[in-house]
mmCIF file of C-alpha atoms and ligand atoms in Angstrom:
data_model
loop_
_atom_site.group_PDB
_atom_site.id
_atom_site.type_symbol
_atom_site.label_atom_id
_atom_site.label_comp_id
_atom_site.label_asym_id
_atom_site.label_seq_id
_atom_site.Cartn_x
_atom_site.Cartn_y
_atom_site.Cartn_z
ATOM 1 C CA UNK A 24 -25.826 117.534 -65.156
ATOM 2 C CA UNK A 25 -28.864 115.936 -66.360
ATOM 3 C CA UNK A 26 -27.470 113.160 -68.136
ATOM 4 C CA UNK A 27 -28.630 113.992 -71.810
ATOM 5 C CA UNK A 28 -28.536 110.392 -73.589
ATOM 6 C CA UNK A 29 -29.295 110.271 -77.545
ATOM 7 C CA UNK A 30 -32.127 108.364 -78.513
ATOM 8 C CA UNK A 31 -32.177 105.833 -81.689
ATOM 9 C CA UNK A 32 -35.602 105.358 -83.471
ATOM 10 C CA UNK A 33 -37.905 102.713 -81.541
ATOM 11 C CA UNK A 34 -37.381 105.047 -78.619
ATOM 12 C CA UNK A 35 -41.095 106.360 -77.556
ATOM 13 C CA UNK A 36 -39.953 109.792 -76.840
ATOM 14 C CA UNK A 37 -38.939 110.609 -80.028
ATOM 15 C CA UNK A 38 -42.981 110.882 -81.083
ATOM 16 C CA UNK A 39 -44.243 112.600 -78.411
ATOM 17 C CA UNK A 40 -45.358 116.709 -78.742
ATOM 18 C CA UNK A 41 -42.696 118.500 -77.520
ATOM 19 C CA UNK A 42 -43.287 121.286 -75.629
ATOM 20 C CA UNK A 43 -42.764 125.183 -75.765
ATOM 21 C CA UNK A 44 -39.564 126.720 -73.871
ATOM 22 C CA UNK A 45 -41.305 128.848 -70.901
ATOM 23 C CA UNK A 46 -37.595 130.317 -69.741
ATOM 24 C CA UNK A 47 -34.013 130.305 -71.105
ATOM 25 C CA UNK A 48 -32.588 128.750 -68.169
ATOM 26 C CA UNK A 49 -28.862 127.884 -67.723
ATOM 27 C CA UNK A 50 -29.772 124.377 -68.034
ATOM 28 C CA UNK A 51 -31.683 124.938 -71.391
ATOM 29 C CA UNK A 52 -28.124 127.071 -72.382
ATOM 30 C CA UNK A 53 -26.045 124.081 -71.688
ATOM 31 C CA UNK A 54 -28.209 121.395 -73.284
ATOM 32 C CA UNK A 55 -28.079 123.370 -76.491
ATOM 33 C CA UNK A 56 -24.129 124.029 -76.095
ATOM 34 C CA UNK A 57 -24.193 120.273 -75.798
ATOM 35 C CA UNK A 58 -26.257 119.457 -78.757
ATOM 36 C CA UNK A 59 -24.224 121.730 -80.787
ATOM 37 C CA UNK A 60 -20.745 119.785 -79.773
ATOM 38 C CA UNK A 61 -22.586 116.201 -80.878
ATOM 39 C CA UNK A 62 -24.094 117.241 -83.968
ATOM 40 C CA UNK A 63 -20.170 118.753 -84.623
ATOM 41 C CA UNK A 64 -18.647 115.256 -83.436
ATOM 42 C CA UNK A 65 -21.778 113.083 -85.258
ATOM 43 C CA UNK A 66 -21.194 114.363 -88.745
ATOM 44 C CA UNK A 67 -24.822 116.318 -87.737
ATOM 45 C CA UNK A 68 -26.103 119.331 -89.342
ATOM 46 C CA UNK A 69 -28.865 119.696 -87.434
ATOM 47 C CA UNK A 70 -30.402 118.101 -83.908
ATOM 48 C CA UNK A 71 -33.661 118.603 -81.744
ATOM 49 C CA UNK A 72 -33.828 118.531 -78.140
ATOM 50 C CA UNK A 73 -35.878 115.640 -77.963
ATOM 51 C CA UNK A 74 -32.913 113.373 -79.768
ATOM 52 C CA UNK A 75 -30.910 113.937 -76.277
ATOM 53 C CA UNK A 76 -34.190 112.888 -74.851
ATOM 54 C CA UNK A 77 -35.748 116.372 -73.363
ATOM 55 C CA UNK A 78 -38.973 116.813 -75.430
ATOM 56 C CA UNK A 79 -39.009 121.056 -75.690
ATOM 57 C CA UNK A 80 -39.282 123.112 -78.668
ATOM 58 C CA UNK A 81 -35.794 123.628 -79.096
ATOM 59 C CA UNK A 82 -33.686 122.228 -81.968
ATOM 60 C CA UNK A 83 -29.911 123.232 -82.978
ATOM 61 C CA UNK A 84 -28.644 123.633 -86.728
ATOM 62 C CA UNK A 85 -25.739 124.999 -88.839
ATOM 63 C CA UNK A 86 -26.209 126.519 -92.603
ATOM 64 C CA UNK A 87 -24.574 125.310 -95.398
ATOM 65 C CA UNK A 88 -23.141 127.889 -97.079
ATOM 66 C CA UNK A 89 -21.368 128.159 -100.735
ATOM 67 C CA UNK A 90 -18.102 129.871 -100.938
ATOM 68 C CA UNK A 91 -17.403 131.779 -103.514
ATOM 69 C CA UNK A 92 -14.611 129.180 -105.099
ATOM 70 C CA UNK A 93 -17.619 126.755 -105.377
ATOM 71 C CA UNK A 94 -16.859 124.724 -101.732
ATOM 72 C CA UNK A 95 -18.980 124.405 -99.274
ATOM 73 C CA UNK A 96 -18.831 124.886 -95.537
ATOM 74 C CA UNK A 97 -21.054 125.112 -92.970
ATOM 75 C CA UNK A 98 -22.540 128.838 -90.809
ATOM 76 C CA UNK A 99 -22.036 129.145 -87.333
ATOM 77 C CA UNK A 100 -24.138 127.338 -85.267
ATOM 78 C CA UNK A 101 -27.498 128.635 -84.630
ATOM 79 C CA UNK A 102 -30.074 127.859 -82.288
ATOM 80 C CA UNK A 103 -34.066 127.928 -82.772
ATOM 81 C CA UNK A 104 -36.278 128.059 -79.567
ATOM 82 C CA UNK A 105 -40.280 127.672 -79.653
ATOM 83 C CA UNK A 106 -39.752 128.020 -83.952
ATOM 84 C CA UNK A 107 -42.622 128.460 -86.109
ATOM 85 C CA UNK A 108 -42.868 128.168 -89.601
ATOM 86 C CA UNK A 109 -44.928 131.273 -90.459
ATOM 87 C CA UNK A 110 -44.938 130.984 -94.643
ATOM 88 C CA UNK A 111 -43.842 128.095 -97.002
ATOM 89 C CA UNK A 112 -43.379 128.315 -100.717
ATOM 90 C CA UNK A 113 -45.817 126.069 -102.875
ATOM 91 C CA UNK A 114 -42.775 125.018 -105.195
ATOM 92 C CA UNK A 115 -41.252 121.866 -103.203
ATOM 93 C CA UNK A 116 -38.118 119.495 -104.289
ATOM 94 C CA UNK A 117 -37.595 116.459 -103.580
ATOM 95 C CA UNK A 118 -34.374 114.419 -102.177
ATOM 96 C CA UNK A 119 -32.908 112.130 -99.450
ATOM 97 C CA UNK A 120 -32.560 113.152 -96.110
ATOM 98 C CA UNK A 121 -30.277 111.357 -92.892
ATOM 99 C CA UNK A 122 -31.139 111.953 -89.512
ATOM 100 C CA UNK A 123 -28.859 111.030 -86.874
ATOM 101 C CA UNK A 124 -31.173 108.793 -84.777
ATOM 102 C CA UNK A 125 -31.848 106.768 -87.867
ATOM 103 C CA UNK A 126 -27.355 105.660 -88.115
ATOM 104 C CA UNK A 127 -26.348 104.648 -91.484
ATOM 105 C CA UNK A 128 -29.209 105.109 -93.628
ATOM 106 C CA UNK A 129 -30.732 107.933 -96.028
ATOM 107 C CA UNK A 130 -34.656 108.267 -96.338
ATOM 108 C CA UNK A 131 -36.188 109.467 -99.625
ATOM 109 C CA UNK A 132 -37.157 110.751 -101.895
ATOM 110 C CA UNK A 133 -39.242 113.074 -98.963
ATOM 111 C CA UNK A 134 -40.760 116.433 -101.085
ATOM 112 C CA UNK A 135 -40.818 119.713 -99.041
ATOM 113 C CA UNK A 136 -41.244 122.953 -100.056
ATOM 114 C CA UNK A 137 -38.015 125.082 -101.957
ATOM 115 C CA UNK A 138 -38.611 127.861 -98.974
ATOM 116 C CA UNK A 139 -40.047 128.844 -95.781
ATOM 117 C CA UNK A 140 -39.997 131.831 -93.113
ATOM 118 C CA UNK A 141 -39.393 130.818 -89.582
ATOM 119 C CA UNK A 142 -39.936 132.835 -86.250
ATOM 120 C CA UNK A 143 -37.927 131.527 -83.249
ATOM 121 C CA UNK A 144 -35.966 132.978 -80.442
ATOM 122 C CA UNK A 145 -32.300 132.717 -79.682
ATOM 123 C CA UNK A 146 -30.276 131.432 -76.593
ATOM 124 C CA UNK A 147 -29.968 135.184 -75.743
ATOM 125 C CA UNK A 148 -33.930 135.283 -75.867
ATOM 126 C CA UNK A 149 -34.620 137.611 -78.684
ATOM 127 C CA UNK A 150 -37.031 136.935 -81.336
ATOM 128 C CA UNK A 151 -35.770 136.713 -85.260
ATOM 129 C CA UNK A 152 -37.176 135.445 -88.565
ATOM 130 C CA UNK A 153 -35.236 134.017 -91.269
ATOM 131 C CA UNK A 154 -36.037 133.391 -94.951
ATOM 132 C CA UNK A 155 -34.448 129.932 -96.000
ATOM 133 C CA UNK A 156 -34.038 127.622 -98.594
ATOM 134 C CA UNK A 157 -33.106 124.759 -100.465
ATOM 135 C CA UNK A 158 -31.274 122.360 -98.273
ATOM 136 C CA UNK A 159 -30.793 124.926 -95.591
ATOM 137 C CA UNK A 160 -34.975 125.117 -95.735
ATOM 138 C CA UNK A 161 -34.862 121.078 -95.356
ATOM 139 C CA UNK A 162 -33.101 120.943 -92.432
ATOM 140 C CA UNK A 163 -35.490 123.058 -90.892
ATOM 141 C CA UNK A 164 -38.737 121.263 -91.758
ATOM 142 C CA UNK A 165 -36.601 118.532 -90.803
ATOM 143 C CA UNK A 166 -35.998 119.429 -87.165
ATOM 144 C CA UNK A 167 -39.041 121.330 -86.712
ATOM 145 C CA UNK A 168 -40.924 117.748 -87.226
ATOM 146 C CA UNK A 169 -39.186 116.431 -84.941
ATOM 147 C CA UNK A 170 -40.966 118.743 -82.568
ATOM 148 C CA UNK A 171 -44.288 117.264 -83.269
ATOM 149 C CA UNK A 172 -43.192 113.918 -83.045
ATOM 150 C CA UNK A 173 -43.316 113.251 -87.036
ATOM 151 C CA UNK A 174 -40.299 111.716 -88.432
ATOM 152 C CA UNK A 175 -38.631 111.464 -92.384
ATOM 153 C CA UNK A 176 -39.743 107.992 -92.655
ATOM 154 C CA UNK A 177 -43.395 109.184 -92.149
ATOM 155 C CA UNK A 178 -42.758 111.331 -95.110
ATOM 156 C CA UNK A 179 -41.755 108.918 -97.893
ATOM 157 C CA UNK A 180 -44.001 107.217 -100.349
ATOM 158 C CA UNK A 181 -45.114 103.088 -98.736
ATOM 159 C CA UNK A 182 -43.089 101.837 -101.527
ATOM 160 C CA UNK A 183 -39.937 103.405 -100.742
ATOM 161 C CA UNK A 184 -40.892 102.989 -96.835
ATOM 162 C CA UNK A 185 -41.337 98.927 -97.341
ATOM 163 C CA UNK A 186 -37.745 99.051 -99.097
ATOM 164 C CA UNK A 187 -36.387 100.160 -95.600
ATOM 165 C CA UNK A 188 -38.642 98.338 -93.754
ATOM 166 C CA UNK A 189 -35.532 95.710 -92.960
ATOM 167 C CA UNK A 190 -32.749 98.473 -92.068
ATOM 168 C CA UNK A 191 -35.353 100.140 -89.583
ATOM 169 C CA UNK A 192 -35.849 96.795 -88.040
ATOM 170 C CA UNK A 193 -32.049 96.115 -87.619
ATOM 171 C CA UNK A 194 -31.565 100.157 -86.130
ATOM 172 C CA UNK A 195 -34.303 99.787 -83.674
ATOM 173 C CA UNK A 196 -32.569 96.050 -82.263
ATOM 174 C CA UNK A 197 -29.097 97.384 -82.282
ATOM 175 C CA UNK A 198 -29.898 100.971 -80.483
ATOM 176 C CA UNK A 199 -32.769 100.079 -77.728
HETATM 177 ZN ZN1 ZN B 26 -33.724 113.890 -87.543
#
């Protein structure tokens, strides 16, 4: 198969513009299959193509969901080709965020908005839009940065971005 390889920050690809999905090939079905199974064996809620080094507009998640005792567990997993974010809410909150080519550390505080509508298509090719919020809306705006190259530590204030200045250092020597 292609030999899909995650990438660690430092690696170029992970700011370049990804591009749009023309066809749902078989290739494009396994890659996601396989970004679903290392999310699931990464502790990952969510990953973007261009983490496993193929720079399309493609980018895996699951939901957390709360059960009705209180717990939490996560949705099925669900897969969002050429996604758009058509409407965000002006309310935003603000909190940490890990991303798995950053290992080890959390990034914050990052402020997004509370909710957003996304368009996408699904590995079976049809088109759906999804309300979604809180941390399930995070993840989103999350991955769906990725796309365009931007990543959470672009998103913090310089003050909290100098305070990881050393830890980035360290990730980008251990992983490249
Ligand atoms: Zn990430």
């Amino acid at each position: 198969m292609a030999g899909w390889t995650f990438r660690y920050y430092g690696d170029p690809i992970l700011r370049e513009h990804s591009k749009p999905v023309e066809e749902i090939t078989e290739e494009i079905k396994e890659l996601a299959h396989f970004m679903i199974d290392y999310a699931d064996n990464n502790n990952g809620i969510g990953l973007s193509a261009v983490q496993v080094g193929v720079p399309i507009r493609l980018f895996v998640l699951r939901d957390y969901v709360v059960l009705p005792d209180g717990k939490w567990t996560v949705s099925a997993p669900k897969v969002f080709i050429n996604p758009k974010i058509v409407w965000k809410s002006k309310e935003t909150e603000t909190d940490h965020e890990g991303c798995m080519s950053f290992p080890g550390i959390q990034v914050g505080p990052i402020e997004r908005p509370v909710k957003l509508r996304i368009e996408a298509t699904d590995l079976d090719g049809n088109p759906f839009v999804e309300e979604r919020e809180e941390i399930n809306a995070r993840v989103s705006f999350h991955e769906n940065d990725h796309l365009n190259g931007v990543l959470h530590i672009d998103r913090v204030p310089p003050r909290a971005r100098k305070k990881i200045e050393a830890d980035l250092q360290a990730i980008k020597q251990k992983y490249n």
